[in-house]
Short mmCIF file of N, CA and C in Angstrom, two decimals:
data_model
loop_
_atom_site.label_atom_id
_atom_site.label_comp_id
_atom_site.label_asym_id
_atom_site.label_seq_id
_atom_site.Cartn_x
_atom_site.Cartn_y
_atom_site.Cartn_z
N UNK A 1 0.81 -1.18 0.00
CA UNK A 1 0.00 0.00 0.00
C UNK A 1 0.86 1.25 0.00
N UNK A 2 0.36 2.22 -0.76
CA UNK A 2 0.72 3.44 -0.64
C UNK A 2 0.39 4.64 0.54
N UNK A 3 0.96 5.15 1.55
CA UNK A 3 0.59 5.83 3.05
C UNK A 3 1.42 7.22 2.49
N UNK A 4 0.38 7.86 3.11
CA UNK A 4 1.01 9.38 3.33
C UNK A 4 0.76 9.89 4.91
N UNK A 5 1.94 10.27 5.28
CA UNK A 5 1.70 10.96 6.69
C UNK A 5 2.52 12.45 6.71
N UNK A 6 1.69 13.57 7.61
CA UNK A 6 2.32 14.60 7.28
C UNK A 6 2.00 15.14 8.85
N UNK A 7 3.07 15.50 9.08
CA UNK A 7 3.04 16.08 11.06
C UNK A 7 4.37 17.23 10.26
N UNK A 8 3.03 18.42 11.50
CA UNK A 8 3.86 19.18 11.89
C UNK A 8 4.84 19.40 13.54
N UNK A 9 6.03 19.05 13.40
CA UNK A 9 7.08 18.92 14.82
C UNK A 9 7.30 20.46 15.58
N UNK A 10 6.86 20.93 16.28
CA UNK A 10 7.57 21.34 17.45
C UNK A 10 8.83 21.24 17.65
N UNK A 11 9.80 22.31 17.77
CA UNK A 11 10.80 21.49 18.35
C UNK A 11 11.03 21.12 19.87
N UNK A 12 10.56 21.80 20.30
CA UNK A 12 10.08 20.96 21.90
C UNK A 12 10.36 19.79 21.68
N UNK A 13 9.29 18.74 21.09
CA UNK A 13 9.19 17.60 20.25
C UNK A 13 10.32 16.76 20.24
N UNK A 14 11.98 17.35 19.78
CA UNK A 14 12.66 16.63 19.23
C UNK A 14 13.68 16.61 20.42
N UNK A 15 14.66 15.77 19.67
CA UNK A 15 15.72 15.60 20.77
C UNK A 15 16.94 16.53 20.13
N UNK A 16 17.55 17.54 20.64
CA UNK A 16 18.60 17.85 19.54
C UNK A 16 20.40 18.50 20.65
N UNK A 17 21.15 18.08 19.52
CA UNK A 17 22.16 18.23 19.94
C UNK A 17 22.99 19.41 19.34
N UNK A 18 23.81 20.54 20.18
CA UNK A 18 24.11 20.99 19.42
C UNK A 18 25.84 20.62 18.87
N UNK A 19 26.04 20.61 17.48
CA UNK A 19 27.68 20.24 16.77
C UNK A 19 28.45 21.71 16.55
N UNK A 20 28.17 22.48 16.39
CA UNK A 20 28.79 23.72 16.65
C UNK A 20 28.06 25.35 16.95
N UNK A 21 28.53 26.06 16.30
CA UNK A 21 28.04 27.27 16.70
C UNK A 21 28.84 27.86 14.95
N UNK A 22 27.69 28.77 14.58
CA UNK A 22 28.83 29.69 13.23
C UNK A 22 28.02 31.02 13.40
N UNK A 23 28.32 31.71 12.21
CA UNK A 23 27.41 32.79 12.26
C UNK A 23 26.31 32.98 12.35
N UNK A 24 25.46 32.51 12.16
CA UNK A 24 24.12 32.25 12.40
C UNK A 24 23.63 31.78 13.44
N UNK A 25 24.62 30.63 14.27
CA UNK A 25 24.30 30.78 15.69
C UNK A 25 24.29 29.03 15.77
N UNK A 26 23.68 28.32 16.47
CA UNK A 26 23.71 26.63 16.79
C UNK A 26 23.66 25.88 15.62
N UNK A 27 24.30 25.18 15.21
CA UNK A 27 23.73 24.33 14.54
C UNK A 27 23.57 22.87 14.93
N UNK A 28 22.82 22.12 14.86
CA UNK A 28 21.81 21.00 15.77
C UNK A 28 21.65 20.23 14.87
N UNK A 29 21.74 18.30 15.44
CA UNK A 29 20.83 17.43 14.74
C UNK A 29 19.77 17.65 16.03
N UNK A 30 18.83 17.08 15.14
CA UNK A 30 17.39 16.54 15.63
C UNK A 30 17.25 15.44 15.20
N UNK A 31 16.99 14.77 16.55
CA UNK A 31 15.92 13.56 15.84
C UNK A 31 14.60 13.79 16.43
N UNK A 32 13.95 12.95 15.98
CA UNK A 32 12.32 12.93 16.62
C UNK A 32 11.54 11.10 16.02
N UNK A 33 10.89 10.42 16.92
CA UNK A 33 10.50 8.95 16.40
C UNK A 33 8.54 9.21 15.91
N UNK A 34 8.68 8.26 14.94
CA UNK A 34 7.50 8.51 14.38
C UNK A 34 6.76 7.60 14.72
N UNK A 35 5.98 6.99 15.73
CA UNK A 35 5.30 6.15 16.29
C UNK A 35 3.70 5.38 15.27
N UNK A 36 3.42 4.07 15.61
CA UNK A 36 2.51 3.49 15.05
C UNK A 36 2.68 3.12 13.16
N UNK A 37 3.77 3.13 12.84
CA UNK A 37 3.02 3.38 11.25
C UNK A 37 2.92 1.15 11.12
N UNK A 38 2.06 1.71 10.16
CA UNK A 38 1.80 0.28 9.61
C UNK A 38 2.80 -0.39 8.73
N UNK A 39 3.07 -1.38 8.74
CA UNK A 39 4.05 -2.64 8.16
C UNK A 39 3.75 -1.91 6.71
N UNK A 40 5.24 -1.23 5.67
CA UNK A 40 5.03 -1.19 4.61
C UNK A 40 6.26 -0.08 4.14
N UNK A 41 7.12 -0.21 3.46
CA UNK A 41 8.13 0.87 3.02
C UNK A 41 7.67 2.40 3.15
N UNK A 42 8.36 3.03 4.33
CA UNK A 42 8.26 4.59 4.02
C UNK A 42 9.28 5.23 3.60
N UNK A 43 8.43 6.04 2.68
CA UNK A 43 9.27 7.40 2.09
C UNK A 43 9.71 8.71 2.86
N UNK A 44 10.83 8.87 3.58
CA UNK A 44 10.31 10.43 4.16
C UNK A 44 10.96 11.25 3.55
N UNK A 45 10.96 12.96 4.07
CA UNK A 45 11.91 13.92 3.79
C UNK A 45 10.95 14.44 4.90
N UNK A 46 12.40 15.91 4.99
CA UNK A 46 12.09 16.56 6.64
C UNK A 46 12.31 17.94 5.55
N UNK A 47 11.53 18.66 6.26
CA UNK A 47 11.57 20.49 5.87
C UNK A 47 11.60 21.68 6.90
N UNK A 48 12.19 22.12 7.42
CA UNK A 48 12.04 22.89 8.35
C UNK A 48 11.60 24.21 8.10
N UNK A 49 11.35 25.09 8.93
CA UNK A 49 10.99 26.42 9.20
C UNK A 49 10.73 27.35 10.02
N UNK A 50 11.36 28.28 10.11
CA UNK A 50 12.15 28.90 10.96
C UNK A 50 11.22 30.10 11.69
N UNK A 51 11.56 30.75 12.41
CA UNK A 51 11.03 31.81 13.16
C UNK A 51 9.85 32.61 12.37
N UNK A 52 10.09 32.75 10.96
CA UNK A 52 10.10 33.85 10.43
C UNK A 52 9.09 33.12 9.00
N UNK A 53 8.77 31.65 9.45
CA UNK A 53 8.09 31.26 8.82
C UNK A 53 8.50 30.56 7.42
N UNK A 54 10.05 30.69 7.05
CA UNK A 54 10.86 30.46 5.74
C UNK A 54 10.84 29.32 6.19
N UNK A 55 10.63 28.51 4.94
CA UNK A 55 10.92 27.14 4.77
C UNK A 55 12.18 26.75 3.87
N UNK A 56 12.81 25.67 4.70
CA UNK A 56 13.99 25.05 3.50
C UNK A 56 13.27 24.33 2.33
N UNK A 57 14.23 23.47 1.91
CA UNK A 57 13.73 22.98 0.56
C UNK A 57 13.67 21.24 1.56
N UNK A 58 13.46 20.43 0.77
CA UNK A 58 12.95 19.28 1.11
C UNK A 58 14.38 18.57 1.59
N UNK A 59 14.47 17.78 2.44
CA UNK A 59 16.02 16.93 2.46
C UNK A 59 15.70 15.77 1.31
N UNK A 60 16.98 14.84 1.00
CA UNK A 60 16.80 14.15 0.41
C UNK A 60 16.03 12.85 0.92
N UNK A 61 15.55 12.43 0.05
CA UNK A 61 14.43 11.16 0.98
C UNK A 61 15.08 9.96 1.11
N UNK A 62 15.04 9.55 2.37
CA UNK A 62 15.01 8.31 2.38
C UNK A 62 13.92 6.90 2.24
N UNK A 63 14.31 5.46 3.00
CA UNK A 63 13.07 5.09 3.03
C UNK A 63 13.45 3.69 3.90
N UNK A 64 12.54 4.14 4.76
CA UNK A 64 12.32 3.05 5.87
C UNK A 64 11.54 1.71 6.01
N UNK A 65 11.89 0.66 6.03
CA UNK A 65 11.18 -0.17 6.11
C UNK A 65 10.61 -0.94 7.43
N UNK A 66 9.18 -1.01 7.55
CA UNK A 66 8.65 -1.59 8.98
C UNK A 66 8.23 -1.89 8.67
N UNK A 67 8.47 -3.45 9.29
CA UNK A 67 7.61 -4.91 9.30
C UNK A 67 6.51 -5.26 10.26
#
């Protein structure tokens, strides 16, 4: 089957670490776990957006498989 899921994250939400600091100020992974999905290859990509409402562009997708 084909699934689409679309959440918007908080970052509250996530877990994040920060790897340095530059001009712009922290830069951070995040993770965050996506609970319940049904047995079947997912597609994701992550997009963020910022204070100010700007969105990045899409990351590249991966794809997860749960059995």
């Amino acid at each position: 089957g084909i699934y689409a899921y679309t959440a918007m994250i908080h970052h509250a939400q996530t877990r994040c670490t920060t790897l340095m600091m530059n001009a712009c100020g922290e830069v951070q992974r995040c993770t965050y776990t996506v609970d319940r999905l049904v047995p079947a290859s997912w597609y994701l990509t992550v997009q963020s957006v910022d204070v100010n409402g700007r969105e990045s562009v899409y990351s590249e997708e991966i794809v997860a498989a749960v059995n």
